[in-house]
């Protein structure tokens, strides 16, 4: 039987509302920031038509729109709601300043008190989530720390098949320059990128390692096919961040918790 050897055994998930169950502000909005699912936000810049952030139903796996019909699937793991965006009609095409992304802000004290030895490259946290896109492709996100020296850590989802839920797991080491103050201010931004224009990307960006923050090199260069597809959708659910080098089963919590 598997027992985690890093971090606490109960309440491992540092993320609040990772199953997207609570959306007290509403179910959809064409505005930026926190408008629907609690703790999660959607953002856009330089678009022709604002994308719509919303809740999505996680349906049982069935052909043809919720592939696969067998194997792992978020519905089978107890997820019933997701968070994401539906693209507008970007008539001008992909511009350098265009971007659409989702984010979660981890409070600094939740990392400072987590048990992660974040200044050590041999100590790890693990980020895991389910993701689905209506357009096949590889998507890029990043982590960014607010306190002390600002660093960035870019990652990729890997190639997603159209309309197919995929589990993404990223194991992230500490770094000597990371700092998280013991307060309730923002400590780390977890960004789920949907599209980044060329103003924010760099062909020389190196995935899966901490580097000095460069706003012009947040991720590698993005493909434009999702952004230029009218009404394309991108969804996430089951977001978990935990201390240790492995992903444990998602920690479902009640509404009260």
Short mmCIF file of C-alpha atoms in Angstrom, two decimals:
data_model
loop_
_atom_site.label_atom_id
_atom_site.label_comp_id
_atom_site.label_asym_id
_atom_site.label_seq_id
_atom_site.Cartn_x
_atom_site.Cartn_y
_atom_site.Cartn_z
CA UNK A 1 0.00 0.00 0.00
CA UNK A 2 1.24 3.48 -0.84
CA UNK A 3 1.76 5.89 2.04
CA UNK A 4 3.19 9.38 1.36
CA UNK A 5 6.57 10.00 3.01
CA UNK A 6 6.52 13.81 2.59
CA UNK A 7 3.96 16.24 3.93
CA UNK A 8 1.02 15.55 6.18
CA UNK A 9 -1.25 12.54 5.64
CA UNK A 10 -4.58 14.36 5.96
CA UNK A 11 -5.60 17.63 4.31
CA UNK A 12 -2.76 17.29 1.81
CA UNK A 13 -4.31 19.49 -0.85
CA UNK A 14 -3.11 23.10 -0.51
CA UNK A 15 -5.66 24.18 -3.14
CA UNK A 16 -9.08 25.40 -1.96
CA UNK A 17 -12.06 24.36 -4.11
CA UNK A 18 -9.96 22.26 -6.47
CA UNK A 19 -13.04 20.26 -7.47
CA UNK A 20 -14.74 23.50 -8.61
CA UNK A 21 -17.83 22.76 -6.52
CA UNK A 22 -18.40 26.29 -5.22
CA UNK A 23 -19.24 29.19 -7.54
CA UNK A 24 -20.95 31.77 -5.34
CA UNK A 25 -20.48 34.66 -7.79
CA UNK A 26 -22.35 33.02 -10.65
CA UNK A 27 -22.04 30.39 -13.35
CA UNK A 28 -20.67 32.48 -16.25
CA UNK A 29 -19.21 35.88 -17.07
CA UNK A 30 -17.43 37.67 -19.90
CA UNK A 31 -15.45 39.78 -17.40
CA UNK A 32 -11.92 39.24 -16.12
CA UNK A 33 -10.86 38.15 -12.65
CA UNK A 34 -12.86 36.14 -10.09
CA UNK A 35 -16.38 35.92 -11.49
CA UNK A 36 -17.52 32.30 -11.21
CA UNK A 37 -15.68 29.46 -9.44
CA UNK A 38 -14.35 30.55 -6.03
CA UNK A 39 -10.57 30.98 -5.80
CA UNK A 40 -10.09 30.56 -9.56
CA UNK A 41 -9.92 33.40 -12.08
CA UNK A 42 -9.87 33.83 -15.86
CA UNK A 43 -8.03 36.62 -17.66
CA UNK A 44 -7.67 37.94 -21.19
CA UNK A 45 -5.85 40.75 -23.01
CA UNK A 46 -6.07 42.16 -26.56
CA UNK A 47 -9.01 40.06 -27.78
CA UNK A 48 -11.66 40.96 -30.37
CA UNK A 49 -14.43 39.32 -28.37
CA UNK A 50 -14.10 38.53 -24.68
CA UNK A 51 -14.07 34.83 -23.85
CA UNK A 52 -16.69 33.54 -21.41
CA UNK A 53 -15.47 32.03 -18.16
CA UNK A 54 -17.93 29.55 -16.68
CA UNK A 55 -18.62 26.35 -14.85
CA UNK A 56 -18.90 23.19 -16.94
CA UNK A 57 -20.59 19.90 -16.16
CA UNK A 58 -18.31 16.88 -16.01
CA UNK A 59 -20.36 14.26 -17.82
CA UNK A 60 -19.95 10.48 -17.66
CA UNK A 61 -17.58 9.08 -20.27
CA UNK A 62 -19.54 8.27 -23.41
CA UNK A 63 -18.87 8.41 -27.15
CA UNK A 64 -18.30 10.62 -29.06
CA UNK A 65 -17.89 13.80 -27.00
CA UNK A 66 -16.52 12.57 -23.67
CA UNK A 67 -13.88 10.10 -24.76
CA UNK A 68 -12.49 7.72 -23.65
CA UNK A 69 -15.25 5.27 -22.72
CA UNK A 70 -12.80 3.21 -20.66
CA UNK A 71 -9.84 3.96 -18.44
CA UNK A 72 -9.26 6.93 -16.14
CA UNK A 73 -11.78 9.77 -16.23
CA UNK A 74 -12.58 12.62 -13.79
CA UNK A 75 -16.24 11.55 -13.55
CA UNK A 76 -15.14 8.14 -12.29
CA UNK A 77 -13.07 9.89 -9.62
CA UNK A 78 -16.03 11.84 -8.28
CA UNK A 79 -15.74 15.13 -10.15
CA UNK A 80 -18.98 16.70 -11.35
CA UNK A 81 -17.99 20.28 -12.15
CA UNK A 82 -15.14 21.99 -14.01
CA UNK A 83 -13.98 25.56 -14.58
CA UNK A 84 -12.85 27.05 -17.84
CA UNK A 85 -13.34 29.40 -20.76
CA UNK A 86 -15.13 29.44 -24.09
CA UNK A 87 -13.36 31.50 -26.73
CA UNK A 88 -14.91 34.48 -28.47
CA UNK A 89 -14.57 35.16 -32.19
CA UNK A 90 -11.05 36.52 -32.61
CA UNK A 91 -11.50 38.07 -36.05
CA UNK A 92 -8.07 39.75 -36.10
CA UNK A 93 -6.25 36.49 -35.48
CA UNK A 94 -3.54 35.95 -32.91
CA UNK A 95 -1.83 39.19 -31.91
CA UNK A 96 1.42 39.54 -29.99
CA UNK A 97 -0.36 40.98 -26.93
CA UNK A 98 -3.25 38.50 -27.02
CA UNK A 99 -3.61 36.07 -24.13
CA UNK A 100 -6.23 33.96 -22.38
CA UNK A 101 -5.45 32.06 -19.20
CA UNK A 102 -6.78 30.72 -15.89
CA UNK A 103 -5.12 31.22 -12.53
CA UNK A 104 -5.12 30.28 -8.86
CA UNK A 105 -3.33 32.35 -6.20
CA UNK A 106 -1.88 30.33 -3.30
CA UNK A 107 -1.66 32.29 -0.06
CA UNK A 108 1.94 32.64 1.10
CA UNK A 109 1.31 31.16 4.55
CA UNK A 110 -0.22 28.04 3.01
CA UNK A 111 3.16 27.35 1.40
CA UNK A 112 5.30 28.59 4.29
CA UNK A 113 3.46 26.24 6.68
CA UNK A 114 3.07 23.31 4.29
CA UNK A 115 6.20 21.40 5.23
CA UNK A 116 7.74 21.87 1.80
CA UNK A 117 11.44 22.70 2.17
CA UNK A 118 11.06 25.09 -0.74
CA UNK A 119 14.66 26.38 -0.74
CA UNK A 120 15.98 22.87 -1.33
CA UNK A 121 16.11 21.46 -4.89
CA UNK A 122 15.74 17.98 -3.40
CA UNK A 123 12.37 18.81 -1.80
CA UNK A 124 9.27 18.74 -4.00
CA UNK A 125 5.66 19.75 -4.40
CA UNK A 126 3.38 18.03 -6.89
CA UNK A 127 0.72 19.75 -8.97
CA UNK A 128 -1.96 17.59 -10.60
CA UNK A 129 -5.16 18.40 -12.48
CA UNK A 130 -7.53 17.17 -15.16
CA UNK A 131 -7.75 19.18 -18.38
CA UNK A 132 -9.87 19.04 -21.54
CA UNK A 133 -9.80 21.14 -24.71
CA UNK A 134 -12.16 21.19 -27.68
CA UNK A 135 -9.11 21.79 -29.88
CA UNK A 136 -6.23 19.30 -29.84
CA UNK A 137 -2.85 20.69 -28.87
CA UNK A 138 -0.17 21.30 -26.27
CA UNK A 139 -0.81 24.05 -23.72
CA UNK A 140 1.62 25.90 -21.46
CA UNK A 141 1.34 27.26 -17.94
CA UNK A 142 3.67 28.49 -15.25
CA UNK A 143 4.23 29.08 -11.55
CA UNK A 144 5.34 32.47 -10.21
CA UNK A 145 6.36 33.41 -6.67
CA UNK A 146 5.53 36.87 -5.31
CA UNK A 147 7.82 37.20 -2.27
CA UNK A 148 11.54 37.94 -2.45
CA UNK A 149 13.24 37.24 -5.78
CA UNK A 150 10.60 36.57 -8.44
CA UNK A 151 11.04 33.29 -10.28
CA UNK A 152 9.06 31.52 -12.98
CA UNK A 153 8.60 27.80 -13.63
CA UNK A 154 6.98 26.91 -16.97
CA UNK A 155 5.34 23.57 -17.78
CA UNK A 156 3.32 21.93 -20.54
CA UNK A 157 0.22 19.76 -20.54
CA UNK A 158 1.56 17.54 -23.31
CA UNK A 159 -0.49 16.95 -26.45
CA UNK A 160 -4.20 16.82 -25.63
CA UNK A 161 -6.61 14.96 -27.87
CA UNK A 162 -9.79 16.81 -28.83
CA UNK A 163 -12.62 16.57 -26.26
CA UNK A 164 -10.62 14.13 -24.12
CA UNK A 165 -10.02 14.54 -20.40
CA UNK A 166 -6.32 14.11 -19.57
CA UNK A 167 -4.63 13.92 -16.16
CA UNK A 168 -1.56 16.16 -15.90
CA UNK A 169 0.97 15.72 -13.08
CA UNK A 170 4.00 17.95 -12.50
CA UNK A 171 6.61 17.40 -9.77
CA UNK A 172 8.31 20.70 -8.91
CA UNK A 173 11.56 21.07 -6.94
CA UNK A 174 12.44 23.81 -4.52
CA UNK A 175 14.93 26.55 -5.34
CA UNK A 176 17.42 28.45 -3.18
CA UNK A 177 15.82 31.81 -4.09
CA UNK A 178 12.22 30.90 -3.34
CA UNK A 179 10.60 32.84 -0.51
CA UNK A 180 7.11 32.63 1.00
CA UNK A 181 6.23 35.00 3.83
CA UNK A 182 4.01 33.83 6.67
CA UNK A 183 0.99 35.97 5.75
CA UNK A 184 -2.24 35.81 3.79
CA UNK A 185 -0.93 37.76 0.81
CA UNK A 186 -0.38 36.08 -2.54
CA UNK A 187 2.54 33.67 -2.34
CA UNK A 188 2.49 31.81 -5.64
CA UNK A 189 0.47 32.10 -8.82
CA UNK A 190 -0.46 28.87 -10.57
CA UNK A 191 -1.29 29.72 -14.17
CA UNK A 192 -3.10 27.42 -16.59
CA UNK A 193 -2.34 28.91 -19.98
CA UNK A 194 -4.81 28.62 -22.83
CA UNK A 195 -3.10 30.98 -25.25
CA UNK A 196 -0.05 33.26 -25.01
CA UNK A 197 0.83 35.71 -27.78
CA UNK A 198 4.42 36.28 -28.85
CA UNK A 199 4.85 39.20 -26.42
CA UNK A 200 4.90 36.67 -23.60
CA UNK A 201 6.69 33.69 -25.14
CA UNK A 202 10.21 32.74 -26.05
CA UNK A 203 11.54 29.90 -28.19
CA UNK A 204 14.40 29.65 -25.70
CA UNK A 205 12.16 29.22 -22.66
CA UNK A 206 13.17 26.07 -20.77
CA UNK A 207 10.39 23.96 -19.31
CA UNK A 208 10.38 22.35 -15.87
CA UNK A 209 12.95 24.49 -14.13
CA UNK A 210 12.93 27.65 -12.02
CA UNK A 211 14.44 30.72 -13.68
CA UNK A 212 14.60 34.46 -13.06
CA UNK A 213 11.22 35.93 -13.93
CA UNK A 214 10.97 37.36 -17.42
CA UNK A 215 7.51 38.57 -18.48
CA UNK A 216 8.56 38.18 -22.12
CA UNK A 217 9.53 34.54 -21.60
CA UNK A 218 6.69 33.01 -19.61
CA UNK A 219 6.38 29.91 -21.77
CA UNK A 220 7.66 28.51 -25.06
CA UNK A 221 5.98 29.76 -28.25
CA UNK A 222 2.30 28.74 -28.50
CA UNK A 223 0.39 27.31 -31.43
CA UNK A 224 -2.48 29.58 -32.49
CA UNK A 225 -5.13 27.00 -33.43
CA UNK A 226 -7.12 27.17 -30.16
CA UNK A 227 -7.12 30.98 -30.15
CA UNK A 228 -8.28 31.29 -33.75
CA UNK A 229 -11.10 28.73 -33.34
CA UNK A 230 -14.41 30.42 -32.56
CA UNK A 231 -16.14 29.02 -29.44
CA UNK A 232 -13.21 26.75 -28.56
CA UNK A 233 -13.34 25.60 -24.93
CA UNK A 234 -10.74 24.75 -22.29
CA UNK A 235 -11.62 23.20 -18.92
CA UNK A 236 -9.85 22.10 -15.74
CA UNK A 237 -10.93 20.25 -12.61
CA UNK A 238 -9.40 18.20 -9.80
CA UNK A 239 -6.60 20.67 -9.10
CA UNK A 240 -4.35 19.43 -6.30
CA UNK A 241 -1.07 20.83 -4.95
CA UNK A 242 0.67 18.75 -2.30
CA UNK A 243 4.02 18.31 -0.61
CA UNK A 244 6.07 15.40 -1.95
CA UNK A 245 7.24 13.96 -5.23
CA UNK A 246 4.13 11.92 -6.05
CA UNK A 247 0.49 12.66 -6.79
CA UNK A 248 -1.89 11.08 -4.30
CA UNK A 249 -5.63 10.52 -4.96
CA UNK A 250 -7.60 13.76 -4.98
CA UNK A 251 -8.78 14.99 -1.60
CA UNK A 252 -12.52 15.55 -1.93
CA UNK A 253 -13.91 17.95 0.66
CA UNK A 254 -17.43 18.85 1.70
CA UNK A 255 -18.93 22.29 1.07
CA UNK A 256 -18.37 23.16 4.75
CA UNK A 257 -14.71 22.21 4.68
#
